[in-house]
């Protein structure tokens, strides 16, 4: 039995750069470098490990497709994932996608996943820009398959996904039959660095481009105008007024207590 | 007046504070109708009525505890169908966001997550969000369907407001997807006796500078002197000094307390993403150049092993 894994990866602005909004209140991608969301590296890593375990078990071949919805530059994110070891890539790219919100993105991703064919979808726990943490649940809803999300441990054996989820009140162990949508946290295990060989090999791996027409999606349902949400304003937080900073001369704790008392915390 | 659905987060009937905050926000938009699911659901009614719930819809079934997320979505959808609300408010926990996400897809509505404020507007509720590690504040609206909004803890005051709180049993039919993901086992988190991290009015956090699991005792002692919750940076968590459930930041908990005290934490962007909306920020760090000092209302450049115990003693002395 083969195992078709699709990993959803997002191309995001570098969090250490100066991120801001463009005039139309969408993400300004021009002024800041983009990269593969670091949290999606964990998804690629777990997919690689699941694929390796599947191949070792002699159960047939596993194949990993990385999928992104994003502008032309988003190819960089796909290349990074390919250089880590994924087999092929799908890039959904269309000018009409500019400004798409979570509802729209989940629709596009679901259609692309169905077109690609899948047994397992692997996502990160959240993107590092929108940080909604909702796409995996939306995909499971749209695809009509189990959601096994926010896993700090994941494995696939004999057509079953198993995982561990550290929830707010309890740690739970989960189980679901394939096909399924999984999301993994940054506790799932460090992501590998691409090797030189991996980087060279990635250049030859296929990247398929799809647009809205290929996916049978009406342009009116996506993009800024088709969005289910509208951003009316985005204001930069005023720089904090410089706080008081004292050097500890032996009474730093006392002084701090005095400050806390003056602010009525004590 | 329009009805507004509020998803209730409770533990065996004890309503958690973020839900009471949601009721404050819901009252700005209409009449709150609370949806409480699982064991003890009916026991939530009194607390919800005291905070403005005109009606409490309850349902209990083994599915809520035995399967992940989807049974709760089925129930919330049943409530949505019976009430036709003007908006649906859900607490912004990891699970709350997933429940809201699936409901939004099902009812074809827009979704806003992690709102820090919600106000009534001419075209429906206006939500305030903070973006890019709290460097920006945005306001947004939902343009299609019924607004589904998840709200972060500490976004509104808890205000008593007496209401009927009539309890009604909600009829729920579980769909085929409800039993898709089985919860094989569940290990409840041990209570530390300290306030819940995301709800606490004061959070005291330690980072790599704390330099060892045993040294977290001085962070805990400071927290206890203030009745605070304990947080940790990812560096401290990754080193195994403190449990991951206490991590503050982008991939940990996001906190917004009245007072945040960071000790031995440099203030990396991913840490800031989880605490920058705190009202008052205090840091203790021996490096005067540490980026955390850019955020503080009050900072002490010094060795935390000197400053923190002295602070704890001074607080105890002042409290008498
Ligand atoms: C600051 C900011 C705030 C926003 N607020 C809202 C809002 O309130 N409501 C709303 O509807 N939209 C919002 N958006 C838009 C939203 O972020 C995008 O529509 C996005 O594609 C989906 O949300 P997310 O990136 O937060 O995904 P998350 O749910 O956080 O991402 C989880 C996982 O889904 C996968 N994934 C996400 N996006 C893609 C993609 N494009 N391609 C491939 N895989 C992907 C990845 O595996 C990722 O790890 C916001 C965007 C920004 C930048
Ligand atoms: C995808 C991703 C997600 C992440 N998510 C998170 C997250 O959720 N939360 C998080 O915190 N980080 C997160 N990080 C990690 C983040 O980038 C930083 O590495 C981390 O926050 C550093 O922790 P720290 O400040 O404790 O350690 P350091 O950066 O090493 O800082 C330690 C500080 O302690 C000070 N110090 C040392 N000794 C003393 C002393 N005796 N007295 C006083 N001060 C002292 C030092 O001067 C220094 O400033 C994430 C990173 C990535 C890539």
XYZ file of C-alpha atoms in Angstrom, chain A residues 40-254:
215
model
C 5.891 24.134 9.074
C 9.439 22.758 9.183
C 8.190 20.584 12.032
C 5.399 19.350 9.762
C 7.852 18.490 6.982
C 10.084 16.713 9.519
C 7.267 14.537 10.870
C 6.134 13.732 7.337
C 9.671 12.604 6.488
C 9.785 10.409 9.587
C 6.346 8.903 8.911
C 7.390 8.209 5.299
C 10.672 6.596 6.383
C 8.894 4.364 8.899
C 6.353 3.381 6.256
C 9.063 2.536 3.719
C 11.019 0.547 6.340
C 7.945 -1.478 7.247
C 7.873 -2.853 3.688
C 4.283 -1.693 3.350
C 4.973 -0.003 0.014
C 6.177 3.426 -0.964
C 5.450 6.670 0.741
C 5.421 9.874 -1.275
C 5.517 13.390 0.133
C 4.014 16.351 -1.721
C 4.458 19.812 -0.246
C 1.660 22.253 -0.990
C 1.501 25.997 -0.668
C -1.013 28.692 -1.526
C 0.839 31.940 -2.040
C 2.499 34.417 -4.391
C 5.354 33.618 -6.753
C 8.021 33.970 -4.057
C 6.304 31.225 -2.098
C 8.289 28.825 -4.326
C 11.170 29.494 -1.911
C 9.201 27.798 0.847
C 8.540 24.817 -1.425
C 12.247 24.579 -2.365
C 13.233 24.550 1.290
C 10.785 21.722 2.003
C 11.989 19.820 -1.068
C 15.602 20.239 0.033
C 14.676 18.745 3.409
C 13.559 15.630 1.506
C 9.988 15.989 0.207
C 9.447 14.416 -3.225
C 7.404 16.956 -5.139
C 5.594 20.233 -4.763
C 2.309 21.879 -5.695
C 2.059 25.658 -5.845
C -1.350 27.289 -6.007
C -0.707 30.714 -7.429
C -3.196 33.198 -8.835
C -3.369 36.985 -8.742
C -6.964 36.717 -7.592
C -5.811 35.025 -4.371
C -4.388 38.252 -2.950
C -6.075 38.988 0.388
C -7.733 35.590 0.864
C -8.771 34.884 4.456
C -8.839 31.657 6.434
C -12.190 30.459 5.070
C -10.981 31.017 1.510
C -7.520 29.571 2.073
C -9.000 26.420 3.541
C -11.243 26.037 0.504
C -8.315 26.415 -1.902
C -6.099 24.053 0.088
C -8.868 21.436 0.328
C -9.442 21.488 -3.437
C -5.714 21.239 -4.138
C -5.336 18.359 -1.679
C -8.218 16.486 -3.289
C -6.755 17.038 -6.729
C -3.317 15.837 -5.621
C -4.686 12.739 -3.870
C -3.820 11.964 -0.255
C -3.922 9.503 2.592
C -2.492 11.885 5.168
C -2.336 15.681 5.351
C 0.268 17.166 7.694
C 0.160 20.830 8.809
C 2.026 23.018 11.260
C 0.277 24.063 14.485
C -0.102 27.670 13.300
C 1.454 30.015 10.804
C 3.944 32.500 12.220
C 2.099 35.455 10.645
C -1.667 35.028 10.910
C -1.166 32.628 13.847
C -4.794 31.583 13.788
C -4.140 27.877 14.278
C -7.405 26.979 12.558
C -6.504 25.790 9.068
C -5.983 22.108 9.984
C -9.430 21.877 11.636
C -10.985 23.664 8.655
C -9.316 21.247 6.247
C -10.585 18.227 8.169
C -14.087 19.710 8.090
C -13.946 20.408 4.365
C -12.343 17.085 3.430
C -14.674 15.139 5.725
C -11.840 13.204 7.370
C -10.709 12.955 11.015
C -8.672 15.789 12.528
C -5.780 14.674 14.706
C -4.339 18.023 15.632
C -1.759 19.754 17.822
C 0.310 16.605 18.239
C 3.583 16.562 20.129
C 4.080 12.915 19.050
C 2.764 11.283 15.915
C 3.024 7.907 14.183
C 1.210 6.029 11.428
C 0.856 2.278 11.513
C -1.323 0.010 9.420
C -3.666 2.736 8.281
C -4.056 4.351 11.710
C -2.688 7.706 12.925
C -1.766 7.834 16.584
C -0.685 10.880 18.485
C -0.339 12.713 21.730
C -1.979 16.085 22.304
C -1.074 18.243 25.282
C -4.282 20.117 25.899
C -5.073 22.863 28.369
C -6.517 20.567 30.999
C -5.122 17.164 30.064
C -2.725 15.246 27.877
C -4.670 12.945 25.600
C -3.719 10.071 23.314
C -5.582 10.090 20.028
C -6.270 7.564 17.308
C -7.937 7.864 13.910
C -8.123 5.883 10.680
C -6.583 7.263 7.468
C -7.239 9.403 5.539
C -6.794 12.125 8.141
C -5.505 15.652 8.747
C -2.741 16.030 11.303
C -1.080 19.101 12.760
C 2.130 18.950 14.758
C 3.595 21.271 17.374
C 7.176 22.430 17.828
C 7.435 19.814 20.595
C 7.267 17.032 17.985
C 11.024 16.992 17.340
C 13.652 19.293 15.850
C 13.474 19.721 12.099
C 16.489 18.639 10.064
C 18.673 21.056 8.122
C 18.776 20.479 4.389
C 22.039 18.813 3.341
C 24.058 20.060 0.357
C 22.911 16.955 -1.499
C 19.328 17.733 -0.544
C 19.625 21.284 -1.835
C 21.057 20.100 -5.147
C 18.418 17.371 -5.508
C 15.607 19.859 -4.764
C 16.461 21.810 -7.901
C 15.414 18.841 -10.034
C 12.240 17.957 -8.178
C 8.940 18.765 -9.892
C 6.917 21.823 -8.843
C 3.418 21.807 -10.283
C 1.632 25.160 -10.587
C -2.120 25.361 -10.264
C -4.416 28.341 -10.600
C -8.016 28.900 -9.559
C -9.346 27.598 -12.865
C -7.443 24.326 -12.427
C -9.140 23.947 -9.062
C -12.577 24.929 -10.310
C -12.760 27.824 -7.874
C -14.687 30.981 -8.668
C -12.382 33.990 -8.268
C -15.268 35.819 -6.561
C -15.045 33.404 -3.625
C -11.451 34.282 -2.760
C -9.182 37.312 -2.561
C -9.855 40.541 -0.765
C -13.324 41.062 -2.224
C -14.426 37.489 -1.711
C -13.181 37.322 1.870
C -15.557 36.435 4.698
C -13.778 39.013 6.889
C -12.675 42.620 6.339
C -9.904 44.499 8.101
C -10.953 48.131 8.624
C -7.876 49.505 10.334
C -4.357 48.538 11.279
C -2.403 50.843 13.510
C 1.118 50.448 14.716
C 1.218 50.217 18.461
C 2.727 53.390 19.800
C 6.274 52.742 20.949
C 6.189 52.152 24.671
C 7.259 55.190 26.572
C 10.696 54.398 27.893
C 10.399 52.669 31.230
C 12.453 53.282 34.314
C 15.593 51.184 34.325
C 17.743 50.904 37.418
C 21.059 49.194 37.991
C 21.100 46.872 40.940
C 23.419 48.382 43.535
C 22.419 45.849 46.139
C 18.901 47.149 46.657
C 17.386 46.391 43.202
C 14.789 44.051 44.721
C 13.761 46.656 47.320
